[in-house]
Short mmCIF file of C-alpha atoms and ligand atoms in Angstrom, two decimals:
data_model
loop_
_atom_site.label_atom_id
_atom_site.label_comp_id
_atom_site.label_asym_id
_atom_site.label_seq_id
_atom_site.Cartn_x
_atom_site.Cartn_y
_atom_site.Cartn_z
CA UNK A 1 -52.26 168.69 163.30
CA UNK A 2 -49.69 165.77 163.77
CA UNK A 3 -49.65 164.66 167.84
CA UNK A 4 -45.65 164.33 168.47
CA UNK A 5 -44.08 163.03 171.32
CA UNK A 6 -40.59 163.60 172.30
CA UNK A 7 -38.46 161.05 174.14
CA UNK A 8 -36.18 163.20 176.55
CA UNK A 9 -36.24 166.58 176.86
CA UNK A 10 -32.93 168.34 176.72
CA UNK A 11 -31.02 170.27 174.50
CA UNK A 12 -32.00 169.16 171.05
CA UNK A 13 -35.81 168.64 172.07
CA UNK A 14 -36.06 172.24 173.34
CA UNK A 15 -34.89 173.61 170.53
CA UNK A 16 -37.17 171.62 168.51
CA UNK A 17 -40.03 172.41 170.21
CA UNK A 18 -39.09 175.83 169.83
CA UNK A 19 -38.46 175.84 166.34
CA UNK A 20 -42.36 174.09 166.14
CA UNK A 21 -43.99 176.34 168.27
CA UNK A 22 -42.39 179.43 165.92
CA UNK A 23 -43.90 177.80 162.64
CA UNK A 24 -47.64 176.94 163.93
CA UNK A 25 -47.09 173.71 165.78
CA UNK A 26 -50.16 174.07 168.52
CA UNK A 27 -48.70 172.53 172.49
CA UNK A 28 -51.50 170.71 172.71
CA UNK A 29 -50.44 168.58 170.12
CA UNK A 30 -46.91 167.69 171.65
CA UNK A 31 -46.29 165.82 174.46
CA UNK A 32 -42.54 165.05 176.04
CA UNK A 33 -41.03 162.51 178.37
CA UNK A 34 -38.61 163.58 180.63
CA UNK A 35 -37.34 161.99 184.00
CA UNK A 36 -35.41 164.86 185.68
CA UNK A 37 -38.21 167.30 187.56
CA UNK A 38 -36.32 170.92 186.74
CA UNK A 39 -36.36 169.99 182.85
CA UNK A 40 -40.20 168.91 182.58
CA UNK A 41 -40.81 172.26 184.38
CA UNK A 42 -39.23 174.76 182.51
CA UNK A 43 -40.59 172.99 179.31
CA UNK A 44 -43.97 173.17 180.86
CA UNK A 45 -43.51 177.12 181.65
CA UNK A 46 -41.20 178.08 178.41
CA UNK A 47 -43.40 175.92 176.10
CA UNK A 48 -46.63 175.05 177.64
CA UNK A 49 -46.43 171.95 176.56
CA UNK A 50 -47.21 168.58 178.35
CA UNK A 51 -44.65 166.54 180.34
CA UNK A 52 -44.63 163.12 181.71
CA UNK A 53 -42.15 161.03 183.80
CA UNK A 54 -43.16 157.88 182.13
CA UNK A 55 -42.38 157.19 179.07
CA UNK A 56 -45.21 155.29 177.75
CA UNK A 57 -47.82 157.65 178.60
CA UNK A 58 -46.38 160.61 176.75
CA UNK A 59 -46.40 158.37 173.35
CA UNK A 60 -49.84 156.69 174.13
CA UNK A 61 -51.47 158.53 170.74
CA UNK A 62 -48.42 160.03 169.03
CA UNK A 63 -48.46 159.85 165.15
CA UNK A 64 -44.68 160.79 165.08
CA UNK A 65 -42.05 159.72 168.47
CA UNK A 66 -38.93 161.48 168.57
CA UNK A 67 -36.27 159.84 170.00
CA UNK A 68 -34.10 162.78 171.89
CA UNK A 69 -32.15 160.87 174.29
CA UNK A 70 -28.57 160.24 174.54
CA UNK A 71 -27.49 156.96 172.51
CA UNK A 72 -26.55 155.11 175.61
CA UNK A 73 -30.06 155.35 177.05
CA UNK A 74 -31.47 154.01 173.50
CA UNK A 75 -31.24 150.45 175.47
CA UNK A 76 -33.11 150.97 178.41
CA UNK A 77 -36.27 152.78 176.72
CA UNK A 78 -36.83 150.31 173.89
CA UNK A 79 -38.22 147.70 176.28
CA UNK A 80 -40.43 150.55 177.79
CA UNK A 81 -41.63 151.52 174.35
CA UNK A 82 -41.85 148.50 172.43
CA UNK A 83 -44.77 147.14 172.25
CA UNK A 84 -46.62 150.40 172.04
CA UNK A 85 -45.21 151.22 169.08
CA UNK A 86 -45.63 147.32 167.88
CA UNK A 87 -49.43 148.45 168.44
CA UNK A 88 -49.45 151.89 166.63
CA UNK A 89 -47.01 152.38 164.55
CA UNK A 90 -45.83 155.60 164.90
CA UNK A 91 -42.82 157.56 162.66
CA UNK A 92 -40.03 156.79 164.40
CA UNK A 93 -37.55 159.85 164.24
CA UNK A 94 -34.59 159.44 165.92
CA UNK A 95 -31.63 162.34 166.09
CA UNK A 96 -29.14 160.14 168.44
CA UNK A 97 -25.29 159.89 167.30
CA UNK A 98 -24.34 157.49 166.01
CA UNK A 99 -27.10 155.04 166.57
CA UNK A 100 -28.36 153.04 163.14
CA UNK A 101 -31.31 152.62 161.19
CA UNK A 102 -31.25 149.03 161.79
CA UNK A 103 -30.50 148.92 165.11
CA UNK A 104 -33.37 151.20 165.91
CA UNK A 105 -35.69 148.52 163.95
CA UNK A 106 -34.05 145.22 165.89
CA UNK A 107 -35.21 147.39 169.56
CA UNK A 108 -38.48 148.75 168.62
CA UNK A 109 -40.00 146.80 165.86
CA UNK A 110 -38.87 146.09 162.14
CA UNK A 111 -42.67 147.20 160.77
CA UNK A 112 -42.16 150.92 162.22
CA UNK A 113 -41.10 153.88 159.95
CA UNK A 114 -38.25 155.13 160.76
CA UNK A 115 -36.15 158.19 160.21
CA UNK A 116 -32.99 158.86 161.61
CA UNK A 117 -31.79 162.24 161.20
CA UNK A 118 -28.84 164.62 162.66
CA UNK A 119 -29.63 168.27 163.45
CA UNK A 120 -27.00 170.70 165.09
CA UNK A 121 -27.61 173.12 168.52
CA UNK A 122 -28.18 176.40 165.99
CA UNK A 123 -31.40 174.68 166.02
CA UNK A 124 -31.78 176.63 168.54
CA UNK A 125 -32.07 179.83 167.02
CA UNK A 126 -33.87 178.50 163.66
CA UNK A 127 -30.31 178.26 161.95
CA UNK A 128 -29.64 174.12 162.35
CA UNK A 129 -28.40 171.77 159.92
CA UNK A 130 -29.69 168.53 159.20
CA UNK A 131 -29.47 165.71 157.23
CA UNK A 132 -31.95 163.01 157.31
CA UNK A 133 -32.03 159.22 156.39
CA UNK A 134 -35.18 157.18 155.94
CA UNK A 135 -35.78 153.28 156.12
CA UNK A 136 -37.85 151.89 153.09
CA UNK A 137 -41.33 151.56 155.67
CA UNK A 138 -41.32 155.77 156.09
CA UNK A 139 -44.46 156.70 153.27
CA UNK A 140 -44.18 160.09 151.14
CA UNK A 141 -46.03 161.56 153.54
CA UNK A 142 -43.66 160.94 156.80
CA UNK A 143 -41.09 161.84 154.74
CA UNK A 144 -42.99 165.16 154.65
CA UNK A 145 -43.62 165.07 158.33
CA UNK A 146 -40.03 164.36 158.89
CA UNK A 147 -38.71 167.10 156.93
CA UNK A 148 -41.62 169.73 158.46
CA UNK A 149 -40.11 169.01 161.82
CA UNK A 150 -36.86 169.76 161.00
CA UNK A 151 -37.15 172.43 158.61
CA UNK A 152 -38.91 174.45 162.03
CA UNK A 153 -35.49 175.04 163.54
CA UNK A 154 -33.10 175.33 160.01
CA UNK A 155 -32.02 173.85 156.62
CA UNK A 156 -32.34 170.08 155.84
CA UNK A 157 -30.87 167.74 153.51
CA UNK A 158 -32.24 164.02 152.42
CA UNK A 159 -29.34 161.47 152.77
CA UNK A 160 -29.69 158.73 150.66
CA UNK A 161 -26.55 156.52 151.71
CA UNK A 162 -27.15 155.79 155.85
CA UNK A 163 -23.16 155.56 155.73
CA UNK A 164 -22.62 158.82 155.51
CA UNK A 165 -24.73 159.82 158.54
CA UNK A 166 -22.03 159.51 160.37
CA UNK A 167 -19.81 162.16 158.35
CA UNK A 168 -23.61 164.12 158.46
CA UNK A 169 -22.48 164.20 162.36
CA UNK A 170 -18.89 164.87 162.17
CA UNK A 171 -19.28 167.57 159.35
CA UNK A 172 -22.35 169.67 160.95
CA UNK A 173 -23.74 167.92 163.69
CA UNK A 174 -20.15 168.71 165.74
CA UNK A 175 -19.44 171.35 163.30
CA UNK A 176 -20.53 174.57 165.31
CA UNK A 177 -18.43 173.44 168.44
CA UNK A 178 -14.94 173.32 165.63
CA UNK A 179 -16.22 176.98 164.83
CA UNK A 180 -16.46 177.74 168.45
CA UNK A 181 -12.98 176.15 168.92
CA UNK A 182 -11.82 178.53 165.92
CA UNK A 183 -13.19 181.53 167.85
CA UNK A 184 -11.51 180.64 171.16
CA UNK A 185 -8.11 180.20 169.79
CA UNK A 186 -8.54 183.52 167.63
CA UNK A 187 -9.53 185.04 170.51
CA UNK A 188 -6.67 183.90 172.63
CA UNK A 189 -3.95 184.87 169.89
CA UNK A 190 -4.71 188.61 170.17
CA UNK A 191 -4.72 188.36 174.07
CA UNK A 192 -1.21 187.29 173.56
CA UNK A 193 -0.45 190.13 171.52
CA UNK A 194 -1.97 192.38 174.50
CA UNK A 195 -5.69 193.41 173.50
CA UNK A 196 -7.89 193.42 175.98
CA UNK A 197 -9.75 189.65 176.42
CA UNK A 198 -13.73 191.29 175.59
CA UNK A 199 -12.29 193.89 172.44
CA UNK A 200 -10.89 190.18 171.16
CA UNK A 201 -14.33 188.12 171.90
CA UNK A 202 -16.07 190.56 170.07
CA UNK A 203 -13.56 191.10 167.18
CA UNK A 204 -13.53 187.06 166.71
CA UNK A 205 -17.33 187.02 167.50
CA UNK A 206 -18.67 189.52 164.74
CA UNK A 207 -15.77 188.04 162.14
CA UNK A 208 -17.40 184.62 162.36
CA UNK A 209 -21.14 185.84 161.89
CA UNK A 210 -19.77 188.38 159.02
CA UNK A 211 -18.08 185.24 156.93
CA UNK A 212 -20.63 183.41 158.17
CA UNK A 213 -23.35 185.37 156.47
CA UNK A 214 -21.35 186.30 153.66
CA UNK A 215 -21.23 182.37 152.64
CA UNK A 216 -24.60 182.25 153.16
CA UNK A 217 -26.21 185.37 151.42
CA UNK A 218 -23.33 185.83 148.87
CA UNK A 219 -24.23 182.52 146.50
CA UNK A 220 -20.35 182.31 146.23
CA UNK A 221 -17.70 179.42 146.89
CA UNK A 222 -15.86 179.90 150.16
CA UNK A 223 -12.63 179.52 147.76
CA UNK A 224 -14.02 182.70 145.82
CA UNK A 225 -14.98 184.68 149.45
CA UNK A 226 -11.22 184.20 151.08
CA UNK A 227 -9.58 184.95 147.84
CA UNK A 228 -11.02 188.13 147.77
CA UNK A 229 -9.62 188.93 151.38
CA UNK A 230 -6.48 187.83 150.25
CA UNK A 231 -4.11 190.44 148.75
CA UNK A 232 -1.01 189.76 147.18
CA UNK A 233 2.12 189.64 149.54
CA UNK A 234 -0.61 191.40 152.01
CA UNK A 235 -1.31 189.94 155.67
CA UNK A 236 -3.82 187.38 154.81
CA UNK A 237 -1.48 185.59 152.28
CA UNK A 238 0.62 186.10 155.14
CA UNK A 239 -1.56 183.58 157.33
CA UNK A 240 -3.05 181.16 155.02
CA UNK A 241 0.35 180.24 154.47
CA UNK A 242 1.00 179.69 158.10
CA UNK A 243 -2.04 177.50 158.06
CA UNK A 244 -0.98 175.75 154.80
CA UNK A 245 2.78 175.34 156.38
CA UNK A 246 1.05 173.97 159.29
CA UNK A 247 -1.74 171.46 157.01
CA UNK A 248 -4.82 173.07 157.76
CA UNK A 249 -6.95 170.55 155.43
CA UNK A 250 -5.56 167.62 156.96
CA UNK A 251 -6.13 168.78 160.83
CA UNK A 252 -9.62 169.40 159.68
CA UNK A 253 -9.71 165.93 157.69
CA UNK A 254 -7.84 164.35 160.93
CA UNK A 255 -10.57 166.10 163.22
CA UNK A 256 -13.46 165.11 160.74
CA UNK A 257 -12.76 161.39 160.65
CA UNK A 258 -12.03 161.51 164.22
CA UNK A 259 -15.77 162.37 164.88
CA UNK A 260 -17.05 159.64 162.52
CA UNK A 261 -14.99 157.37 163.86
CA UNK A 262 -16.80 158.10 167.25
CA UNK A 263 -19.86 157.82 165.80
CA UNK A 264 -19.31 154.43 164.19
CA UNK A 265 -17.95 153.22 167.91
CA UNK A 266 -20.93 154.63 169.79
CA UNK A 267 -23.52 152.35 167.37
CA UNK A 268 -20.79 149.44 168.06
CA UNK A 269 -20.52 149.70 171.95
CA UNK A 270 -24.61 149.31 171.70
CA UNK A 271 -24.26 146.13 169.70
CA UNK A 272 -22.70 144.37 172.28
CA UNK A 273 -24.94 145.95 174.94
N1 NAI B 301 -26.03 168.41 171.51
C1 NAI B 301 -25.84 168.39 170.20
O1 NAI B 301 -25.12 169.24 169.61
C2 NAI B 301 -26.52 167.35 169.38
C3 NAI B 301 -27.04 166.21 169.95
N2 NAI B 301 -27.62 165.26 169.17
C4 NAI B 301 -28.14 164.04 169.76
O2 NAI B 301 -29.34 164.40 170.45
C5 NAI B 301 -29.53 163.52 171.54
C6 NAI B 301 -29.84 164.35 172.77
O3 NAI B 301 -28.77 165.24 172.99
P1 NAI B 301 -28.94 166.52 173.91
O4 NAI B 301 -30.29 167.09 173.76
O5 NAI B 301 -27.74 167.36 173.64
O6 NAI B 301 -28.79 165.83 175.34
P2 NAI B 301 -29.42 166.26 176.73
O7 NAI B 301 -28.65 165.54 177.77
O8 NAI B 301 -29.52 167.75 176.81
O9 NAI B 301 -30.90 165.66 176.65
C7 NAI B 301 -31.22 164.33 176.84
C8 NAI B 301 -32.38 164.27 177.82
O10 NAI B 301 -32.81 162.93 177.94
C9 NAI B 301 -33.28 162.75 179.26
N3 NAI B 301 -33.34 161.31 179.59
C10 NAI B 301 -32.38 160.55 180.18
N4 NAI B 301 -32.83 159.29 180.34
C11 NAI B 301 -34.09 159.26 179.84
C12 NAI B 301 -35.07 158.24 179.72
N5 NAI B 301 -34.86 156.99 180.15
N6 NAI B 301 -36.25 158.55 179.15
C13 NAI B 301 -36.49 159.81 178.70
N7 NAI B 301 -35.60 160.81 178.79
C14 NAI B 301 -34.41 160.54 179.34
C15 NAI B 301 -32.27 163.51 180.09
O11 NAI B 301 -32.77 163.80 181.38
C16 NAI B 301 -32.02 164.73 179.24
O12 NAI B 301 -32.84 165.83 179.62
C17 NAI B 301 -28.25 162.69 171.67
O13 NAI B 301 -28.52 161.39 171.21
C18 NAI B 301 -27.24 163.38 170.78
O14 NAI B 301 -26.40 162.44 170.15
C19 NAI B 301 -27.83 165.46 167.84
C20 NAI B 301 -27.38 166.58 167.24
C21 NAI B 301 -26.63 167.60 167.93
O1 LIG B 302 -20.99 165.26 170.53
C1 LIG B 302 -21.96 164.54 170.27
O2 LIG B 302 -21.86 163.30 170.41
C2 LIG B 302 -23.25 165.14 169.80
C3 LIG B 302 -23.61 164.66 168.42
C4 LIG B 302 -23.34 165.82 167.52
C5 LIG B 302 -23.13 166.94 168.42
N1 LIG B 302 -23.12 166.55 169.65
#
């Protein structure tokens, strides 16, 4: 069984260790580092798995680190961890925004393994997204390890080009808080046409999960899916056409390279830390 150690312990670790714990993963075998006192506990209660306030000691004898932390703290825990992982080696797997491949390797050592990967907060319920880029040090077998720790909380998808991490992050990474956004302003549209706030939650609610599933179980394009909502002259045509009056594709587009954007400028701002 592999010994992993996570590197924070919010969001994105939780639902991790979640996903792990669901497919086999024993808690004896993972290990995370977390400075604020009301996280480490709940892990240790929801999880049972072991916590540490420093940093070092949680990835003493990890075969695989996972860096869960938000980009801005990458700088402050490489000098922590450095020379540990000099010493042993361990995949590095990193899920922060933004942050690069080769940046990772000029903090914590250019010999390590590294994967650098982008998983979305459905992890949390075993439905993520996540797309994955390794350097050339990360053996057959990490890649395997990699892809096992991911594939616990949802799909995943190799990325060959690192470049396009950053559209990995702007496409699914942010993409569930866009369909959130969606919901909301469906939502609010019928309370302006006077139905009660809840009847509209749940109206936009179930709509989402029903196209949701139906692009995943149906094996059809989305194209194929809305045109068969669609009838002619009917009240669909009726809003698609809105939406195309109003450029749907390039608000999304706008929106999409927005987020890359970010993520390019988050990796920069560290640069020059
Ligand atoms: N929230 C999201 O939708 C996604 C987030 N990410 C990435 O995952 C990373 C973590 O994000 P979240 O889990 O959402 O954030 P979070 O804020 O929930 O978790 C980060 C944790 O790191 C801890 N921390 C702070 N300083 C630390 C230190 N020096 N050593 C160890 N732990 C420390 C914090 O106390 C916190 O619990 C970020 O880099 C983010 O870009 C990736 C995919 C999706
Ligand atoms: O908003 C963010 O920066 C993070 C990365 C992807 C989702 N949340």
């Amino acid at each position: 069984m592999t010994r992993i150690a996570f590197i924070g312990g919010g969001n994105m670790a939780r639902s991790l260790i979640g996903g792990l714990l669901k497919t086999g993963a024993a808690a004896a075998n993972l290990r995370v580092a977390e400075p604020q006192a009301q996280a480490r506990e709940s892990l240790g209660r929801d999880f049972g798995v072991a916590t540490f306030v420093d940093n070092q000691l949680a990835v003493a004898d990890a075969e695989v680190l996972v860096l869960a932390v938000k980009p801005q703290i990458m700088p402050a825990i490489h000098a922590q961890l450095r020379d540990t992982l000099q010493r042993n080696r361990p995949l590095l797997i990193s899920i922060a925004a933004g942050v690069r491949i080769d940046q990772l390797e000029r903090w914590f050592g250019s010999l390590l393994p590294i994967v650098r990967c982008m998983p979305n907060t459905p992890a949390l319920i075993g439905a993520g997204a996540t797309g994955l880029c390794a350097n050339l040090r990360v053996t057959p077998q990490q890649r395997e390890q990699a892809q096992h720790i991911l594939d616990a909380v949802g799909i995943t998808r190799w990325i060959d080009d690192e470049a396009l991490m950053d559209t990995v992050t702007a496409l699914s990474g942010s993409g569930p808080a866009y369909f959130f956004a969606i919901v909301e302003a469906l939502e609010d549209a019928a309370v302006a046409q006077g139905m009660p706030r809840e009847t509209a939650r749940i109206l936009a609610t179930q709509t989402c999960l029903g196209a949701g599933r139906m692009l995943v179980e149906s094996n059809e394009a989305p194209s194929v899916l809305r045109q068969r909502v669609t009838s002619p002259n009917g009240t669909t045509q009726a809003a698609l056409e809105s939406f195309s009056a109003d450029q749907l594709p390039r608000i999304v587009a706008r929106a999409v390279a927005a987020a890359t954007r970010r993520g390019e400028e988050l990796a920069a701002a560290l640069d020059k830390s």
